[in-house]
N, CA, C and O atoms as a CHARMM CRD file, in Angstrom:
* protein
*
  264
    1    1 MET  N    -27.12900  -9.40100 -31.62800 PROA 1      0.00000
    2    1 MET  CA   -25.75200  -8.44800 -30.94500 PROA 1      0.00000
    3    1 MET  C    -25.40400  -9.14800 -29.99800 PROA 1      0.00000
    4    1 MET  O    -25.98900  -9.06400 -28.91800 PROA 1      0.00000
    5    2 ASN  N    -24.29900 -10.05100 -30.21500 PROA 2      0.00000
    6    2 ASN  CA   -23.67000 -11.16100 -29.30900 PROA 2      0.00000
    7    2 ASN  C    -22.55500 -10.56900 -28.58400 PROA 2      0.00000
    8    2 ASN  O    -21.60400 -11.30300 -28.85200 PROA 2      0.00000
    9    3 GLN  N    -22.16600  -9.67400 -27.83900 PROA 3      0.00000
   10    3 GLN  CA   -21.33100  -9.21100 -27.33300 PROA 3      0.00000
   11    3 GLN  C    -20.60000  -9.87300 -25.97600 PROA 3      0.00000
   12    3 GLN  O    -21.16400 -10.38900 -25.01100 PROA 3      0.00000
   13    4 ASN  N    -19.01300  -9.67400 -26.23700 PROA 4      0.00000
   14    4 ASN  CA   -18.65700  -9.99400 -24.79900 PROA 4      0.00000
   15    4 ASN  C    -19.00100  -9.54000 -23.39700 PROA 4      0.00000
   16    4 ASN  O    -19.07100  -8.32000 -23.24900 PROA 4      0.00000
   17    5 PRO  N    -19.24500 -10.36500 -22.26300 PROA 5      0.00000
   18    5 PRO  CA   -19.71500  -9.26200 -21.60400 PROA 5      0.00000
   19    5 PRO  C    -18.73700  -8.67600 -20.31800 PROA 5      0.00000
   20    5 PRO  O    -19.01900  -8.28900 -19.18400 PROA 5      0.00000
   21    6 ILE  N    -17.72600  -8.77800 -20.90500 PROA 6      0.00000
   22    6 ILE  CA   -16.69700  -7.99400 -20.16500 PROA 6      0.00000
   23    6 ILE  C    -16.17800  -6.71500 -20.50800 PROA 6      0.00000
   24    6 ILE  O    -15.62400  -5.83200 -19.85300 PROA 6      0.00000
   25    7 LYS  N    -16.60000  -6.88200 -22.08200 PROA 7      0.00000
   26    7 LYS  CA   -16.34800  -5.21400 -22.81200 PROA 7      0.00000
   27    7 LYS  C    -17.56100  -4.58500 -22.65900 PROA 7      0.00000
   28    7 LYS  O    -17.75300  -3.37600 -22.78600 PROA 7      0.00000
   29    8 ALA  N    -18.53300  -5.58800 -22.33000 PROA 8      0.00000
   30    8 ALA  CA   -20.22200  -4.47800 -22.64300 PROA 8      0.00000
   31    8 ALA  C    -19.91800  -3.79600 -21.39600 PROA 8      0.00000
   32    8 ALA  O    -19.82300  -2.57000 -21.44200 PROA 8      0.00000
   33    9 HSD  N    -19.70000  -4.57300 -19.96100 PROA 9      0.00000
   34    9 HSD  CA   -19.36100  -4.29300 -18.76400 PROA 9      0.00000
   35    9 HSD  C    -18.30300  -2.92400 -18.85100 PROA 9      0.00000
   36    9 HSD  O    -18.51700  -1.92300 -18.16700 PROA 9      0.00000
   37   10 VAL  N    -17.49600  -3.00100 -19.50300 PROA 10     0.00000
   38   10 VAL  CA   -16.14400  -1.85200 -19.24500 PROA 10     0.00000
   39   10 VAL  C    -16.67500  -0.74600 -20.25800 PROA 10     0.00000
   40   10 VAL  O    -16.26500   0.38900 -20.01100 PROA 10     0.00000
   41   11 ARG  N    -17.58500  -0.89300 -21.44800 PROA 11     0.00000
   42   11 ARG  CA   -18.26700   0.02500 -22.00900 PROA 11     0.00000
   43   11 ARG  C    -19.02700   0.67700 -20.87600 PROA 11     0.00000
   44   11 ARG  O    -18.70200   1.80500 -20.50300 PROA 11     0.00000
   45   12 ILE  N    -19.72800   0.21500 -20.48000 PROA 12     0.00000
   46   12 ILE  CA   -21.02400   0.56900 -19.39600 PROA 12     0.00000
   47   12 ILE  C    -20.31900   1.93600 -18.57200 PROA 12     0.00000
   48   12 ILE  O    -20.67300   3.11400 -18.62000 PROA 12     0.00000
   49   13 SER  N    -18.93900   1.15900 -17.63700 PROA 13     0.00000
   50   13 SER  CA   -18.35700   1.25200 -16.78700 PROA 13     0.00000
   51   13 SER  C    -17.81500   2.58800 -17.34600 PROA 13     0.00000
   52   13 SER  O    -17.94700   3.60600 -16.66600 PROA 13     0.00000
   53   14 LEU  N    -17.33800   2.62100 -18.30000 PROA 14     0.00000
   54   14 LEU  CA   -15.98800   4.25300 -19.33700 PROA 14     0.00000
   55   14 LEU  C    -17.71400   5.12600 -19.20600 PROA 14     0.00000
   56   14 LEU  O    -17.73900   5.94900 -18.29100 PROA 14     0.00000
   57   15 VAL  N    -18.95700   5.00200 -19.96000 PROA 15     0.00000
   58   15 VAL  CA   -19.79800   5.92600 -19.90100 PROA 15     0.00000
   59   15 VAL  C    -20.68800   6.47900 -18.70000 PROA 15     0.00000
   60   15 VAL  O    -21.41700   7.47000 -18.65100 PROA 15     0.00000
   61   16 VAL  N    -20.39600   5.54300 -17.78100 PROA 16     0.00000
   62   16 VAL  CA   -20.76000   6.18800 -16.14900 PROA 16     0.00000
   63   16 VAL  C    -20.12900   6.57300 -15.64200 PROA 16     0.00000
   64   16 VAL  O    -20.63900   7.39300 -14.87900 PROA 16     0.00000
   65   17 SER  N    -18.69800   6.46600 -15.50900 PROA 17     0.00000
   66   17 SER  CA   -17.71500   7.37700 -15.12800 PROA 17     0.00000
   67   17 SER  C    -17.32000   8.55100 -15.91600 PROA 17     0.00000
   68   17 SER  O    -16.77400   9.48700 -15.33200 PROA 17     0.00000
   69   18 LEU  N    -17.60300   8.61800 -17.57000 PROA 18     0.00000
   70   18 LEU  CA   -17.47200   9.84500 -17.62500 PROA 18     0.00000
   71   18 LEU  C    -18.88400  10.83500 -17.34700 PROA 18     0.00000
   72   18 LEU  O    -18.86200  11.94500 -16.81600 PROA 18     0.00000
   73   19 ALA  N    -19.81500  10.28100 -17.73700 PROA 19     0.00000
   74   19 ALA  CA   -20.89400  11.20500 -17.25800 PROA 19     0.00000
   75   19 ALA  C    -20.86500  11.68300 -15.82700 PROA 19     0.00000
   76   19 ALA  O    -21.18800  12.84900 -15.59800 PROA 19     0.00000
   77   20 LEU  N    -20.49700  10.86200 -14.82600 PROA 20     0.00000
   78   20 LEU  CA   -20.63900  11.04200 -13.69900 PROA 20     0.00000
   79   20 LEU  C    -19.35900  12.31600 -13.11700 PROA 20     0.00000
   80   20 LEU  O    -19.43700  12.96700 -12.07600 PROA 20     0.00000
   81   21 GLY  N    -18.33900  12.37500 -14.06700 PROA 21     0.00000
   82   21 GLY  CA   -17.18700  13.35700 -14.19300 PROA 21     0.00000
   83   21 GLY  C    -15.83900  12.46600 -13.10000 PROA 21     0.00000
   84   21 GLY  O    -14.82900  12.99500 -12.63700 PROA 21     0.00000
   85   22 ILE  N    -16.27500  11.04000 -12.94400 PROA 22     0.00000
   86   22 ILE  CA   -14.75300  10.38300 -12.05000 PROA 22     0.00000
   87   22 ILE  C    -14.19300  10.00500 -13.16600 PROA 22     0.00000
   88   22 ILE  O    -14.75200   9.50800 -14.14500 PROA 22     0.00000
   89   23 CYS  N    -12.93500  10.27300 -12.99600 PROA 23     0.00000
   90   23 CYS  CA   -11.67400   9.78800 -13.70700 PROA 23     0.00000
   91   23 CYS  C    -10.82400   9.11000 -12.65800 PROA 23     0.00000
   92   23 CYS  O    -10.94100   9.43200 -11.47600 PROA 23     0.00000
   93   24 PRO  N     -9.82300   8.02000 -13.12400 PROA 24     0.00000
   94   24 PRO  CA    -8.91000   7.40500 -12.36000 PROA 24     0.00000
   95   24 PRO  C     -7.90100   8.66100 -11.61400 PROA 24     0.00000
   96   24 PRO  O     -7.75600   9.70000 -12.25800 PROA 24     0.00000
   97   25 ALA  N     -7.44600   8.57200 -10.70500 PROA 25     0.00000
   98   25 ALA  CA    -6.61100   9.44700 -10.25100 PROA 25     0.00000
   99   25 ALA  C     -5.41400   9.06800 -10.75100 PROA 25     0.00000
  100   25 ALA  O     -4.96100   7.99000 -11.13400 PROA 25     0.00000
  101   26 PRO  N     -4.88500  10.44500 -10.65000 PROA 26     0.00000
  102   26 PRO  CA    -3.15500  10.45800 -11.93700 PROA 26     0.00000
  103   26 PRO  C     -2.21700   9.67900 -11.05900 PROA 26     0.00000
  104   26 PRO  O     -2.56100   9.76800  -9.88000 PROA 26     0.00000
  105   27 ALA  N     -1.27300   9.03100 -11.22300 PROA 27     0.00000
  106   27 ALA  CA    -0.03400   8.25500 -11.20600 PROA 27     0.00000
  107   27 ALA  C      0.97100   9.36200 -10.11900 PROA 27     0.00000
  108   27 ALA  O      0.59500  10.44700  -9.67300 PROA 27     0.00000
  109   28 GLN  N      1.89100   8.90400  -9.96100 PROA 28     0.00000
  110   28 GLN  CA     2.79800   9.83500  -8.72600 PROA 28     0.00000
  111   28 GLN  C      3.67700   9.82000 -10.06500 PROA 28     0.00000
  112   28 GLN  O      3.83900   8.86000 -10.81800 PROA 28     0.00000
  113   29 SER  N      4.10000  10.85100 -10.16000 PROA 29     0.00000
  114   29 SER  CA     5.39100  11.35800 -11.15100 PROA 29     0.00000
  115   29 SER  C      6.68100  11.04400 -10.94800 PROA 29     0.00000
  116   29 SER  O      7.10900  11.41000  -9.85400 PROA 29     0.00000
  117   30 PRO  N      7.39100  10.52000 -11.60600 PROA 30     0.00000
  118   30 PRO  CA     8.47300  10.52900 -11.08300 PROA 30     0.00000
  119   30 PRO  C      9.61400  11.38900 -11.06700 PROA 30     0.00000
  120   30 PRO  O     10.69400  11.06000 -10.57600 PROA 30     0.00000
  121   31 HSD  N      9.28700  12.90700 -11.80500 PROA 31     0.00000
  122   31 HSD  CA     9.79200  13.76100 -12.02000 PROA 31     0.00000
  123   31 HSD  C      9.23900  15.08200 -10.49900 PROA 31     0.00000
  124   31 HSD  O      9.50700  16.25600 -10.24000 PROA 31     0.00000
  125   32 GLU  N      8.58400  14.24700 -10.01500 PROA 32     0.00000
  126   32 GLU  CA     7.80000  15.37300  -8.64200 PROA 32     0.00000
  127   32 GLU  C      8.21800  14.23700  -7.28300 PROA 32     0.00000
  128   32 GLU  O      7.63800  13.21600  -6.91300 PROA 32     0.00000
  129   33 ALA  N      9.54600  14.96000  -6.72500 PROA 33     0.00000
  130   33 ALA  CA    10.04400  14.30900  -5.89300 PROA 33     0.00000
  131   33 ALA  C      9.61700  14.71800  -3.89800 PROA 33     0.00000
  132   33 ALA  O     10.30500  14.55500  -2.89000 PROA 33     0.00000
  133   34 SER  N      8.56700  15.13100  -4.04000 PROA 34     0.00000
  134   34 SER  CA     7.97500  15.79700  -2.99500 PROA 34     0.00000
  135   34 SER  C      7.67900  14.04100  -2.12800 PROA 34     0.00000
  136   34 SER  O      7.83100  13.90600  -0.91400 PROA 34     0.00000
  137   35 TRP  N      7.39000  13.25000  -2.76300 PROA 35     0.00000
  138   35 TRP  CA     6.90400  11.75000  -2.01400 PROA 35     0.00000
  139   35 TRP  C      8.17400  11.29600  -1.74100 PROA 35     0.00000
  140   35 TRP  O      8.21900  10.79500  -0.61700 PROA 35     0.00000
  141   36 GLN  N      9.23500  11.27500  -2.33300 PROA 36     0.00000
  142   36 GLN  CA    10.28500  10.26600  -2.65100 PROA 36     0.00000
  143   36 GLN  C     11.12600  10.36300  -1.23300 PROA 36     0.00000
  144   36 GLN  O     11.61800   9.32800  -0.78200 PROA 36     0.00000
  145   37 LYS  N     11.26600  11.45500  -0.62400 PROA 37     0.00000
  146   37 LYS  CA    12.18600  11.59800   0.53800 PROA 37     0.00000
  147   37 LYS  C     11.59000  10.91800   1.80900 PROA 37     0.00000
  148   37 LYS  O     12.24000  10.23200   2.59700 PROA 37     0.00000
  149   38 GLU  N     10.02700  11.25700   1.91200 PROA 38     0.00000
  150   38 GLU  CA     9.65000  10.43500   3.16000 PROA 38     0.00000
  151   38 GLU  C      9.71500   8.96100   2.57700 PROA 38     0.00000
  152   38 GLU  O     10.28500   8.13800   3.29400 PROA 38     0.00000
  153   39 THR  N      9.28400   8.59500   1.55700 PROA 39     0.00000
  154   39 THR  CA     9.44200   6.73900   1.43600 PROA 39     0.00000
  155   39 THR  C     10.65200   6.52300   1.64200 PROA 39     0.00000
  156   39 THR  O     10.77800   5.88100   2.68500 PROA 39     0.00000
  157   40 GLU  N     11.50100   6.71800   1.21100 PROA 40     0.00000
  158   40 GLU  CA    12.54500   6.64200   1.20500 PROA 40     0.00000
  159   40 GLU  C     13.22800   6.14900   2.48500 PROA 40     0.00000
  160   40 GLU  O     13.93200   5.15100   2.64000 PROA 40     0.00000
  161   41 ALA  N     12.70800   7.45100   3.70900 PROA 41     0.00000
  162   41 ALA  CA    13.30600   7.62400   4.96900 PROA 41     0.00000
  163   41 ALA  C     12.56400   5.92500   5.77500 PROA 41     0.00000
  164   41 ALA  O     13.06300   5.15000   6.59100 PROA 41     0.00000
  165   42 ARG  N     11.13100   5.91600   5.01400 PROA 42     0.00000
  166   42 ARG  CA    10.69300   4.85100   5.64300 PROA 42     0.00000
  167   42 ARG  C     11.27500   3.46500   5.59000 PROA 42     0.00000
  168   42 ARG  O     11.45200   2.75000   6.57600 PROA 42     0.00000
  169   43 LEU  N     11.54000   3.17100   4.40500 PROA 43     0.00000
  170   43 LEU  CA    12.10400   2.02100   3.47800 PROA 43     0.00000
  171   43 LEU  C     13.59500   1.56300   4.14400 PROA 43     0.00000
  172   43 LEU  O     14.12500   0.45200   4.13600 PROA 43     0.00000
  173   44 GLN  N     13.92400   2.44800   4.54300 PROA 44     0.00000
  174   44 GLN  CA    15.68000   2.66300   5.01900 PROA 44     0.00000
  175   44 GLN  C     15.06900   1.85400   7.00100 PROA 44     0.00000
  176   44 GLN  O     15.41900   0.82100   7.57200 PROA 44     0.00000
  177   45 ALA  N     14.18700   2.86400   7.37900 PROA 45     0.00000
  178   45 ALA  CA    13.75400   2.36400   8.92400 PROA 45     0.00000
  179   45 ALA  C     13.48200   0.54600   8.78300 PROA 45     0.00000
  180   45 ALA  O     13.92700  -0.36600   9.48000 PROA 45     0.00000
  181   46 ILE  N     12.82600   0.52600   7.92100 PROA 46     0.00000
  182   46 ILE  CA    12.05600  -1.11100   7.69100 PROA 46     0.00000
  183   46 ILE  C     13.25500  -1.34900   7.38500 PROA 46     0.00000
  184   46 ILE  O     13.96900  -1.17000   8.37100 PROA 46     0.00000
  185   47 TYR  N     13.89200  -1.70700   6.38200 PROA 47     0.00000
  186   47 TYR  CA    14.95500  -3.09300   5.64400 PROA 47     0.00000
  187   47 TYR  C     16.22300  -2.46900   6.28300 PROA 47     0.00000
  188   47 TYR  O     17.03900  -3.34100   6.58300 PROA 47     0.00000
  189   48 THR  N     16.54900  -1.43800   6.52200 PROA 48     0.00000
  190   48 THR  CA    18.33600  -1.19000   6.94600 PROA 48     0.00000
  191   48 THR  C     18.52600  -0.98100   8.41600 PROA 48     0.00000
  192   48 THR  O     19.27800  -1.77100   8.98700 PROA 48     0.00000
  193   49 ARG  N     17.88300   0.08300   9.19600 PROA 49     0.00000
  194   49 ARG  CA    17.86800  -0.16600  10.62400 PROA 49     0.00000
  195   49 ARG  C     16.81000  -1.37600  11.30200 PROA 49     0.00000
  196   49 ARG  O     16.70200  -1.77900  12.46100 PROA 49     0.00000
  197   50 GLY  N     16.37700  -1.60400  10.54200 PROA 50     0.00000
  198   50 GLY  CA    15.28200  -3.00200  11.46300 PROA 50     0.00000
  199   50 GLY  C     14.37200  -2.23100  12.51800 PROA 50     0.00000
  200   50 GLY  O     14.21800  -2.73400  13.63100 PROA 50     0.00000
  201   51 GLU  N     13.77800  -1.04200  12.20000 PROA 51     0.00000
  202   51 GLU  CA    13.09400  -0.45400  13.55600 PROA 51     0.00000
  203   51 GLU  C     11.54900  -1.49400  13.66600 PROA 51     0.00000
  204   51 GLU  O     10.87400  -1.76200  14.66000 PROA 51     0.00000
  205   52 PHE  N     11.38700  -1.86400  12.36600 PROA 52     0.00000
  206   52 PHE  CA     9.99800  -2.55100  12.39300 PROA 52     0.00000
  207   52 PHE  C      9.92400  -4.14600  12.66600 PROA 52     0.00000
  208   52 PHE  O      8.93800  -4.83700  12.41000 PROA 52     0.00000
  209   53 ARG  N     11.20100  -4.63300  13.25900 PROA 53     0.00000
  210   53 ARG  CA    11.23000  -6.05100  13.77800 PROA 53     0.00000
  211   53 ARG  C     10.80800  -6.22100  15.25300 PROA 53     0.00000
  212   53 ARG  O     10.83500  -5.35800  16.13000 PROA 53     0.00000
  213   54 PRO  N     10.53600  -7.10500  15.31900 PROA 54     0.00000
  214   54 PRO  CA     9.51600  -7.65600  17.06100 PROA 54     0.00000
  215   54 PRO  C     11.18400  -7.58600  17.89300 PROA 54     0.00000
  216   54 PRO  O     12.28200  -7.85100  17.40500 PROA 54     0.00000
  217   55 GLN  N     10.83700  -7.13300  19.28200 PROA 55     0.00000
  218   55 GLN  CA    11.96700  -6.79900  20.07900 PROA 55     0.00000
  219   55 GLN  C     12.04300  -8.21800  20.84000 PROA 55     0.00000
  220   55 GLN  O     11.15100  -8.72000  21.52400 PROA 55     0.00000
  221   56 LYS  N     13.08400  -8.64900  20.61100 PROA 56     0.00000
  222   56 LYS  CA    13.66000  -9.91300  21.92700 PROA 56     0.00000
  223   56 LYS  C     13.08200  -9.56100  23.34100 PROA 56     0.00000
  224   56 LYS  O     12.97000  -8.38700  23.69500 PROA 56     0.00000
  225   57 PHE  N     12.73700 -10.56300  24.09900 PROA 57     0.00000
  226   57 PHE  CA    12.41300 -10.06400  25.14400 PROA 57     0.00000
  227   57 PHE  C     12.15300 -11.84200  26.14900 PROA 57     0.00000
  228   57 PHE  O     11.72500 -12.95800  25.85800 PROA 57     0.00000
  229   58 GLN  N     12.67600 -11.21000  27.29300 PROA 58     0.00000
  230   58 GLN  CA    12.87500 -12.96900  28.43000 PROA 58     0.00000
  231   58 GLN  C     11.70000 -13.04800  29.60300 PROA 58     0.00000
  232   58 GLN  O     11.66700 -12.54100  30.72400 PROA 58     0.00000
  233   59 PRO  N     10.73900 -13.89900  28.88700 PROA 59     0.00000
  234   59 PRO  CA     9.43800 -14.09900  30.25500 PROA 59     0.00000
  235   59 PRO  C     10.37100 -14.23500  31.10300 PROA 59     0.00000
  236   59 PRO  O     11.59200 -14.36100  31.01900 PROA 59     0.00000
  237   60 THR  N      9.28400 -14.17200  32.32100 PROA 60     0.00000
  238   60 THR  CA    10.00000 -14.64900  33.60600 PROA 60     0.00000
  239   60 THR  C      8.35700 -15.25500  34.33200 PROA 60     0.00000
  240   60 THR  O      7.29300 -14.78700  33.92600 PROA 60     0.00000
  241   61 TRP  N      8.40100 -16.00700  35.09500 PROA 61     0.00000
  242   61 TRP  CA     7.40700 -16.68000  35.90000 PROA 61     0.00000
  243   61 TRP  C      6.97100 -16.04700  36.74300 PROA 61     0.00000
  244   61 TRP  O      7.96500 -15.57500  37.29400 PROA 61     0.00000
  245   62 LEU  N      5.89500 -15.61200  37.37000 PROA 62     0.00000
  246   62 LEU  CA     4.99100 -15.14800  38.46900 PROA 62     0.00000
  247   62 LEU  C      5.17700 -15.92700  39.61900 PROA 62     0.00000
  248   62 LEU  O      4.62600 -17.01000  39.42600 PROA 62     0.00000
  249   63 PRO  N      5.75300 -15.87200  40.84300 PROA 63     0.00000
  250   63 PRO  CA     5.48100 -16.36400  41.60800 PROA 63     0.00000
  251   63 PRO  C      3.98000 -17.23700  42.05800 PROA 63     0.00000
  252   63 PRO  O      3.91400 -18.04200  42.98700 PROA 63     0.00000
  253   64 ASP  N      2.74400 -16.81500  41.07600 PROA 64     0.00000
  254   64 ASP  CA     1.46100 -17.78300  41.27700 PROA 64     0.00000
  255   64 ASP  C      1.71800 -18.17600  40.20000 PROA 64     0.00000
  256   64 ASP  O      0.75400 -18.83000  39.80100 PROA 64     0.00000
  257   65 SER  N      2.37900 -18.15100  39.58900 PROA 65     0.00000
  258   65 SER  CA     2.72500 -19.43500  38.16200 PROA 65     0.00000
  259   65 SER  C      2.18200 -18.63400  36.85800 PROA 65     0.00000
  260   65 SER  O      2.01000 -19.32900  35.85600 PROA 65     0.00000
  261   66 SER  N      1.93800 -17.45900  36.77400 PROA 66     0.00000
  262   66 SER  CA     1.31800 -16.56600  35.88500 PROA 66     0.00000
  263   66 SER  C      1.91000 -16.19500  34.82900 PROA 66     0.00000
  264   66 SER  O      1.35900 -15.41200  34.05600 PROA 66     0.00000
């Protein structure tokens, strides 16, 4: 019985996860819009309004040269 080690690993992982009741988390549904408004606001802040860009500053030397 010369099985591919990757296929054997996948089968073992599947059996163990089913035995322990572990299942993958469901993906976000495109029909559920609860996450879309918050995500849209954050993306606009990043790309449109530029809120996450570094701020410009003008450094000045102190009298003790620091």
